[in-house]
Amino acid sequence: MALSPSLARNNGNGSGPANGTVPVNGAAPAGQEPPGSGEGAAPAPRAVEVPAARPEAAPAAPAGRAEDPAEARRTAPATVRGRGRARRPSGRERHDEKITVYVSAEELMDLEHARLVLRGEHGLAVDRGRVVREAVAVVLADLEQRGEASILVRRLRGR
């Protein structure tokens, strides 16, 4: 049976080991015999110890205010992944709101095809979400500008 992270960290009873490690696979802490390890007992599995989580690794939020995860991401220093070379910003924006839209397999393939055309023929590496956001913006602007004659009104009316 695998221990949940909270049980592994607390050794199952709320008190962590003194040496800062947590036994894995049901092994007893160093210097203690596991339960049922007397004569005639089956050999115990090999004990592997992993370091316990360090609570001081996470900075505390200022007193009187809970830290907002979105704010923490915006104010956290940027880290460079990879081989130590600086990376160019991708131009991707973070969005706080979300909707779910169900599409047919054919519509999804059309969207993916459009994304690949934008990348291959126009040099624009964008994700499907960006394509959808731009398409919605174009259609809504057309509705605002042309009203009854907009492509959205005509398509929804079947004309």
PDB file of N, CA, C and O in Angstrom, residues 51-102:
ATOM      1  N   PRO A  51      14.050  12.336   1.580  1.00  0.00           N
ATOM      2  CA  PRO A  51      13.993  13.522   2.437  1.00  0.00           C
ATOM      3  C   PRO A  51      12.560  13.993   2.604  1.00  0.00           C
ATOM      4  O   PRO A  51      11.773  13.937   1.666  1.00  0.00           O
ATOM      5  N   ALA A  52      12.230  14.435   3.790  1.00  0.00           N
ATOM      6  CA  ALA A  52      10.897  14.978   4.058  1.00  0.00           C
ATOM      7  C   ALA A  52      10.795  16.360   3.434  1.00  0.00           C
ATOM      8  O   ALA A  52      11.796  17.022   3.200  1.00  0.00           O
ATOM      9  N   ALA A  53       9.565  16.793   3.176  1.00  0.00           N
ATOM     10  CA  ALA A  53       9.360  18.132   2.608  1.00  0.00           C
ATOM     11  C   ALA A  53       9.821  19.167   3.615  1.00  0.00           C
ATOM     12  O   ALA A  53       9.608  19.025   4.811  1.00  0.00           O
ATOM     13  N   ARG A  54      10.466  20.217   3.112  1.00  0.00           N
ATOM     14  CA  ARG A  54      10.959  21.271   3.992  1.00  0.00           C
ATOM     15  C   ARG A  54       9.966  22.414   4.009  1.00  0.00           C
ATOM     16  O   ARG A  54       9.765  23.072   3.004  1.00  0.00           O
ATOM     17  N   PRO A  55       9.314  22.657   5.148  1.00  0.00           N
ATOM     18  CA  PRO A  55       8.322  23.733   5.195  1.00  0.00           C
ATOM     19  C   PRO A  55       8.929  25.105   4.972  1.00  0.00           C
ATOM     20  O   PRO A  55       8.276  26.004   4.509  1.00  0.00           O
ATOM     21  N   GLU A  56      10.217  25.320   5.292  1.00  0.00           N
ATOM     22  CA  GLU A  56      10.810  26.638   5.117  1.00  0.00           C
ATOM     23  C   GLU A  56      11.061  26.964   3.652  1.00  0.00           C
ATOM     24  O   GLU A  56      11.407  28.076   3.308  1.00  0.00           O
ATOM     25  N   ALA A  57      10.851  25.996   2.745  1.00  0.00           N
ATOM     26  CA  ALA A  57      11.074  26.240   1.322  1.00  0.00           C
ATOM     27  C   ALA A  57      10.015  27.159   0.740  1.00  0.00           C
ATOM     28  O   ALA A  57      10.268  27.861  -0.217  1.00  0.00           O
ATOM     29  N   ALA A  58       8.807  27.172   1.307  1.00  0.00           N
ATOM     30  CA  ALA A  58       7.736  28.011   0.789  1.00  0.00           C
ATOM     31  C   ALA A  58       7.682  29.305   1.583  1.00  0.00           C
ATOM     32  O   ALA A  58       7.542  29.279   2.798  1.00  0.00           O
ATOM     33  N   PRO A  59       7.789  30.464   0.924  1.00  0.00           N
ATOM     34  CA  PRO A  59       7.720  31.725   1.656  1.00  0.00           C
ATOM     35  C   PRO A  59       6.309  31.969   2.166  1.00  0.00           C
ATOM     36  O   PRO A  59       5.342  31.636   1.510  1.00  0.00           O
ATOM     37  N   ALA A  60       6.223  32.566   3.325  1.00  0.00           N
ATOM     38  CA  ALA A  60       4.921  32.840   3.928  1.00  0.00           C
ATOM     39  C   ALA A  60       4.345  34.123   3.348  1.00  0.00           C
ATOM     40  O   ALA A  60       5.079  35.034   2.981  1.00  0.00           O
ATOM     41  N   ALA A  61       3.031  34.174   3.270  1.00  0.00           N
ATOM     42  CA  ALA A  61       2.359  35.372   2.790  1.00  0.00           C
ATOM     43  C   ALA A  61       2.426  36.432   3.880  1.00  0.00           C
ATOM     44  O   ALA A  61       2.506  36.109   5.059  1.00  0.00           O
ATOM     45  N   PRO A  62       2.403  37.718   3.516  1.00  0.00           N
ATOM     46  CA  PRO A  62       2.415  38.769   4.531  1.00  0.00           C
ATOM     47  C   PRO A  62       1.240  38.604   5.496  1.00  0.00           C
ATOM     48  O   PRO A  62       0.176  38.156   5.103  1.00  0.00           O
ATOM     49  N   ALA A  63       1.451  39.014   6.743  1.00  0.00           N
ATOM     50  CA  ALA A  63       0.426  38.847   7.769  1.00  0.00           C
ATOM     51  C   ALA A  63      -0.833  39.594   7.400  1.00  0.00           C
ATOM     52  O   ALA A  63      -0.787  40.704   6.892  1.00  0.00           O
ATOM     53  N   GLY A  64      -1.976  38.953   7.635  1.00  0.00           N
ATOM     54  CA  GLY A  64      -3.255  39.591   7.414  1.00  0.00           C
ATOM     55  C   GLY A  64      -3.781  39.463   5.999  1.00  0.00           C
ATOM     56  O   GLY A  64      -4.832  39.964   5.694  1.00  0.00           O
ATOM     57  N   ARG A  65      -3.052  38.808   5.093  1.00  0.00           N
ATOM     58  CA  ARG A  65      -3.558  38.717   3.730  1.00  0.00           C
ATOM     59  C   ARG A  65      -3.124  37.388   3.128  1.00  0.00           C
ATOM     60  O   ARG A  65      -1.967  36.998   3.220  1.00  0.00           O
ATOM     61  N   ALA A  66      -4.071  36.695   2.521  1.00  0.00           N
ATOM     62  CA  ALA A  66      -3.762  35.424   1.869  1.00  0.00           C
ATOM     63  C   ALA A  66      -3.142  35.717   0.516  1.00  0.00           C
ATOM     64  O   ALA A  66      -3.527  36.651  -0.176  1.00  0.00           O
ATOM     65  N   GLU A  67      -2.166  34.902   0.128  1.00  0.00           N
ATOM     66  CA  GLU A  67      -1.498  35.116  -1.148  1.00  0.00           C
ATOM     67  C   GLU A  67      -2.364  34.623  -2.292  1.00  0.00           C
ATOM     68  O   GLU A  67      -2.859  33.514  -2.282  1.00  0.00           O
ATOM     69  N   ASP A  68      -2.564  35.466  -3.288  1.00  0.00           N
ATOM     70  CA  ASP A  68      -3.330  35.122  -4.482  1.00  0.00           C
ATOM     71  C   ASP A  68      -2.411  34.373  -5.439  1.00  0.00           C
ATOM     72  O   ASP A  68      -1.366  34.893  -5.813  1.00  0.00           O
ATOM     73  N   PRO A  69      -2.765  33.121  -5.845  1.00  0.00           N
ATOM     74  CA  PRO A  69      -1.886  32.363  -6.741  1.00  0.00           C
ATOM     75  C   PRO A  69      -1.607  33.084  -8.048  1.00  0.00           C
ATOM     76  O   PRO A  69      -0.504  33.045  -8.557  1.00  0.00           O
ATOM     77  N   ALA A  70      -2.605  33.779  -8.610  1.00  0.00           N
ATOM     78  CA  ALA A  70      -2.383  34.500  -9.868  1.00  0.00           C
ATOM     79  C   ALA A  70      -1.378  35.627  -9.651  1.00  0.00           C
ATOM     80  O   ALA A  70      -0.513  35.868 -10.484  1.00  0.00           O
ATOM     81  N   GLU A  71      -1.483  36.315  -8.519  1.00  0.00           N
ATOM     82  CA  GLU A  71      -0.555  37.397  -8.214  1.00  0.00           C
ATOM     83  C   GLU A  71       0.847  36.843  -8.008  1.00  0.00           C
ATOM     84  O   GLU A  71       1.830  37.443  -8.447  1.00  0.00           O
ATOM     85  N   ALA A  72       0.955  35.692  -7.367  1.00  0.00           N
ATOM     86  CA  ALA A  72       2.258  35.087  -7.127  1.00  0.00           C
ATOM     87  C   ALA A  72       2.936  34.750  -8.450  1.00  0.00           C
ATOM     88  O   ALA A  72       4.142  34.935  -8.603  1.00  0.00           O
ATOM     89  N   ARG A  73       2.161  34.268  -9.438  1.00  0.00           N
ATOM     90  CA  ARG A  73       2.748  33.939 -10.739  1.00  0.00           C
ATOM     91  C   ARG A  73       3.218  35.193 -11.456  1.00  0.00           C
ATOM     92  O   ARG A  73       4.234  35.183 -12.136  1.00  0.00           O
ATOM     93  N   ARG A  74       2.465  36.293 -11.316  1.00  0.00           N
ATOM     94  CA  ARG A  74       2.838  37.521 -12.006  1.00  0.00           C
ATOM     95  C   ARG A  74       4.075  38.155 -11.389  1.00  0.00           C
ATOM     96  O   ARG A  74       4.862  38.780 -12.076  1.00  0.00           O
ATOM     97  N   THR A  75       4.236  38.041 -10.054  1.00  0.00           N
ATOM     98  CA  THR A  75       5.347  38.705  -9.390  1.00  0.00           C
ATOM     99  C   THR A  75       6.553  37.814  -9.200  1.00  0.00           C
ATOM    100  O   THR A  75       7.607  38.287  -8.826  1.00  0.00           O
ATOM    101  N   ALA A  76       6.407  36.504  -9.473  1.00  0.00           N
ATOM    102  CA  ALA A  76       7.536  35.592  -9.299  1.00  0.00           C
ATOM    103  C   ALA A  76       8.603  35.891 -10.343  1.00  0.00           C
ATOM    104  O   ALA A  76       8.298  36.228 -11.477  1.00  0.00           O
ATOM    105  N   PRO A  77       9.876  35.781  -9.953  1.00  0.00           N
ATOM    106  CA  PRO A  77      10.935  36.029 -10.929  1.00  0.00           C
ATOM    107  C   PRO A  77      10.902  34.968 -12.030  1.00  0.00           C
ATOM    108  O   PRO A  77      10.632  33.802 -11.768  1.00  0.00           O
ATOM    109  N   ALA A  78      11.141  35.402 -13.244  1.00  0.00           N
ATOM    110  CA  ALA A  78      11.137  34.463 -14.380  1.00  0.00           C
ATOM    111  C   ALA A  78      12.363  33.575 -14.310  1.00  0.00           C
ATOM    112  O   ALA A  78      13.466  34.042 -14.032  1.00  0.00           O
ATOM    113  N   THR A  79      12.174  32.310 -14.538  1.00  0.00           N
ATOM    114  CA  THR A  79      13.300  31.387 -14.557  1.00  0.00           C
ATOM    115  C   THR A  79      13.541  30.959 -15.982  1.00  0.00           C
ATOM    116  O   THR A  79      12.623  30.839 -16.777  1.00  0.00           O
ATOM    117  N   VAL A  80      14.788  30.745 -16.296  1.00  0.00           N
ATOM    118  CA  VAL A  80      15.159  30.310 -17.633  1.00  0.00           C
ATOM    119  C   VAL A  80      15.375  28.810 -17.587  1.00  0.00           C
ATOM    120  O   VAL A  80      16.185  28.309 -16.818  1.00  0.00           O
ATOM    121  N   ARG A  81      14.584  28.095 -18.397  1.00  0.00           N
ATOM    122  CA  ARG A  81      14.756  26.649 -18.479  1.00  0.00           C
ATOM    123  C   ARG A  81      15.651  26.336 -19.653  1.00  0.00           C
ATOM    124  O   ARG A  81      15.814  27.122 -20.557  1.00  0.00           O
ATOM    125  N   GLY A  82      16.181  25.147 -19.653  1.00  0.00           N
ATOM    126  CA  GLY A  82      16.991  24.729 -20.787  1.00  0.00           C
ATOM    127  C   GLY A  82      18.461  24.755 -20.452  1.00  0.00           C
ATOM    128  O   GLY A  82      18.866  24.462 -19.338  1.00  0.00           O
ATOM    129  N   ARG A  83      19.251  25.165 -21.423  1.00  0.00           N
ATOM    130  CA  ARG A  83      20.704  25.096 -21.267  1.00  0.00           C
ATOM    131  C   ARG A  83      21.317  26.421 -20.843  1.00  0.00           C
ATOM    132  O   ARG A  83      22.438  26.732 -21.216  1.00  0.00           O
ATOM    133  N   GLY A  84      20.597  27.215 -20.112  1.00  0.00           N
ATOM    134  CA  GLY A  84      21.154  28.450 -19.602  1.00  0.00           C
ATOM    135  C   GLY A  84      21.070  29.614 -20.583  1.00  0.00           C
ATOM    136  O   GLY A  84      21.532  30.685 -20.288  1.00  0.00           O
ATOM    137  N   ARG A  85      20.508  29.430 -21.752  1.00  0.00           N
ATOM    138  CA  ARG A  85      20.405  30.530 -22.700  1.00  0.00           C
ATOM    139  C   ARG A  85      19.103  31.284 -22.462  1.00  0.00           C
ATOM    140  O   ARG A  85      18.104  30.715 -22.052  1.00  0.00           O
ATOM    141  N   ALA A  86      19.114  32.565 -22.720  1.00  0.00           N
ATOM    142  CA  ALA A  86      17.915  33.381 -22.533  1.00  0.00           C
ATOM    143  C   ALA A  86      16.893  33.019 -23.602  1.00  0.00           C
ATOM    144  O   ALA A  86      17.242  32.778 -24.751  1.00  0.00           O
ATOM    145  N   ARG A  87      15.632  32.990 -23.215  1.00  0.00           N
ATOM    146  CA  ARG A  87      14.563  32.652 -24.160  1.00  0.00           C
ATOM    147  C   ARG A  87      13.776  33.894 -24.507  1.00  0.00           C
ATOM    148  O   ARG A  87      13.549  34.754 -23.674  1.00  0.00           O
ATOM    149  N   ARG A  88      13.355  33.954 -25.766  1.00  0.00           N
ATOM    150  CA  ARG A  88      12.499  35.034 -26.226  1.00  0.00           C
ATOM    151  C   ARG A  88      11.094  34.821 -25.700  1.00  0.00           C
ATOM    152  O   ARG A  88      10.623  33.694 -25.668  1.00  0.00           O
ATOM    153  N   PRO A  89      10.383  35.863 -25.313  1.00  0.00           N
ATOM    154  CA  PRO A  89       8.989  35.681 -24.894  1.00  0.00           C
ATOM    155  C   PRO A  89       8.157  35.146 -26.055  1.00  0.00           C
ATOM    156  O   PRO A  89       8.378  35.511 -27.202  1.00  0.00           O
ATOM    157  N   SER A  90       7.224  34.274 -25.765  1.00  0.00           N
ATOM    158  CA  SER A  90       6.418  33.645 -26.814  1.00  0.00           C
ATOM    159  C   SER A  90       5.278  34.529 -27.276  1.00  0.00           C
ATOM    160  O   SER A  90       4.686  34.283 -28.317  1.00  0.00           O
ATOM    161  N   GLY A  91       4.929  35.559 -26.514  1.00  0.00           N
ATOM    162  CA  GLY A  91       3.791  36.399 -26.871  1.00  0.00           C
ATOM    163  C   GLY A  91       2.482  35.857 -26.337  1.00  0.00           C
ATOM    164  O   GLY A  91       1.426  36.439 -26.530  1.00  0.00           O
ATOM    165  N   ARG A  92       2.539  34.711 -25.667  1.00  0.00           N
ATOM    166  CA  ARG A  92       1.336  34.117 -25.108  1.00  0.00           C
ATOM    167  C   ARG A  92       0.859  34.918 -23.915  1.00  0.00           C
ATOM    168  O   ARG A  92       1.655  35.356 -23.100  1.00  0.00           O
ATOM    169  N   GLU A  93      -0.431  35.116 -23.817  1.00  0.00           N
ATOM    170  CA  GLU A  93      -1.017  35.867 -22.710  1.00  0.00           C
ATOM    171  C   GLU A  93      -1.713  34.919 -21.755  1.00  0.00           C
ATOM    172  O   GLU A  93      -2.208  33.881 -22.162  1.00  0.00           O
ATOM    173  N   ARG A  94      -1.766  35.303 -20.500  1.00  0.00           N
ATOM    174  CA  ARG A  94      -2.490  34.531 -19.508  1.00  0.00           C
ATOM    175  C   ARG A  94      -3.923  35.046 -19.461  1.00  0.00           C
ATOM    176  O   ARG A  94      -4.173  36.247 -19.430  1.00  0.00           O
ATOM    177  N   HIS A  95      -4.886  34.129 -19.452  1.00  0.00           N
ATOM    178  CA  HIS A  95      -6.298  34.482 -19.415  1.00  0.00           C
ATOM    179  C   HIS A  95      -6.914  33.937 -18.137  1.00  0.00           C
ATOM    180  O   HIS A  95      -6.678  32.794 -17.771  1.00  0.00           O
ATOM    181  N   ASP A  96      -7.695  34.767 -17.470  1.00  0.00           N
ATOM    182  CA  ASP A  96      -8.290  34.372 -16.191  1.00  0.00           C
ATOM    183  C   ASP A  96      -9.647  33.703 -16.337  1.00  0.00           C
ATOM    184  O   ASP A  96     -10.083  32.998 -15.443  1.00  0.00           O
ATOM    185  N   GLU A  97     -10.337  33.928 -17.426  1.00  0.00           N
ATOM    186  CA  GLU A  97     -11.676  33.367 -17.613  1.00  0.00           C
ATOM    187  C   GLU A  97     -11.612  32.190 -18.576  1.00  0.00           C
ATOM    188  O   GLU A  97     -10.745  32.136 -19.435  1.00  0.00           O
ATOM    189  N   LYS A  98     -12.565  31.264 -18.438  1.00  0.00           N
ATOM    190  CA  LYS A  98     -12.549  30.071 -19.264  1.00  0.00           C
ATOM    191  C   LYS A  98     -13.972  29.669 -19.631  1.00  0.00           C
ATOM    192  O   LYS A  98     -14.877  29.789 -18.816  1.00  0.00           O
ATOM    193  N   ILE A  99     -14.143  29.195 -20.866  1.00  0.00           N
ATOM    194  CA  ILE A  99     -15.395  28.570 -21.280  1.00  0.00           C
ATOM    195  C   ILE A  99     -15.037  27.257 -21.951  1.00  0.00           C
ATOM    196  O   ILE A  99     -13.915  27.066 -22.416  1.00  0.00           O
ATOM    197  N   THR A 100     -15.985  26.358 -21.977  1.00  0.00           N
ATOM    198  CA  THR A 100     -15.793  25.089 -22.670  1.00  0.00           C
ATOM    199  C   THR A 100     -16.734  25.065 -23.857  1.00  0.00           C
ATOM    200  O   THR A 100     -17.923  25.329 -23.710  1.00  0.00           O
ATOM    201  N   VAL A 101     -16.203  24.761 -25.026  1.00  0.00           N
ATOM    202  CA  VAL A 101     -16.998  24.703 -26.243  1.00  0.00           C
ATOM    203  C   VAL A 101     -16.800  23.325 -26.851  1.00  0.00           C
ATOM    204  O   VAL A 101     -15.667  22.876 -27.018  1.00  0.00           O
ATOM    205  N   TYR A 102     -17.889  22.656 -27.153  1.00  0.00           N
ATOM    206  CA  TYR A 102     -17.813  21.352 -27.788  1.00  0.00           C
ATOM    207  C   TYR A 102     -17.930  21.533 -29.299  1.00  0.00           C
ATOM    208  O   TYR A 102     -18.798  22.269 -29.763  1.00  0.00           O
TER     209      TYR A 102
END
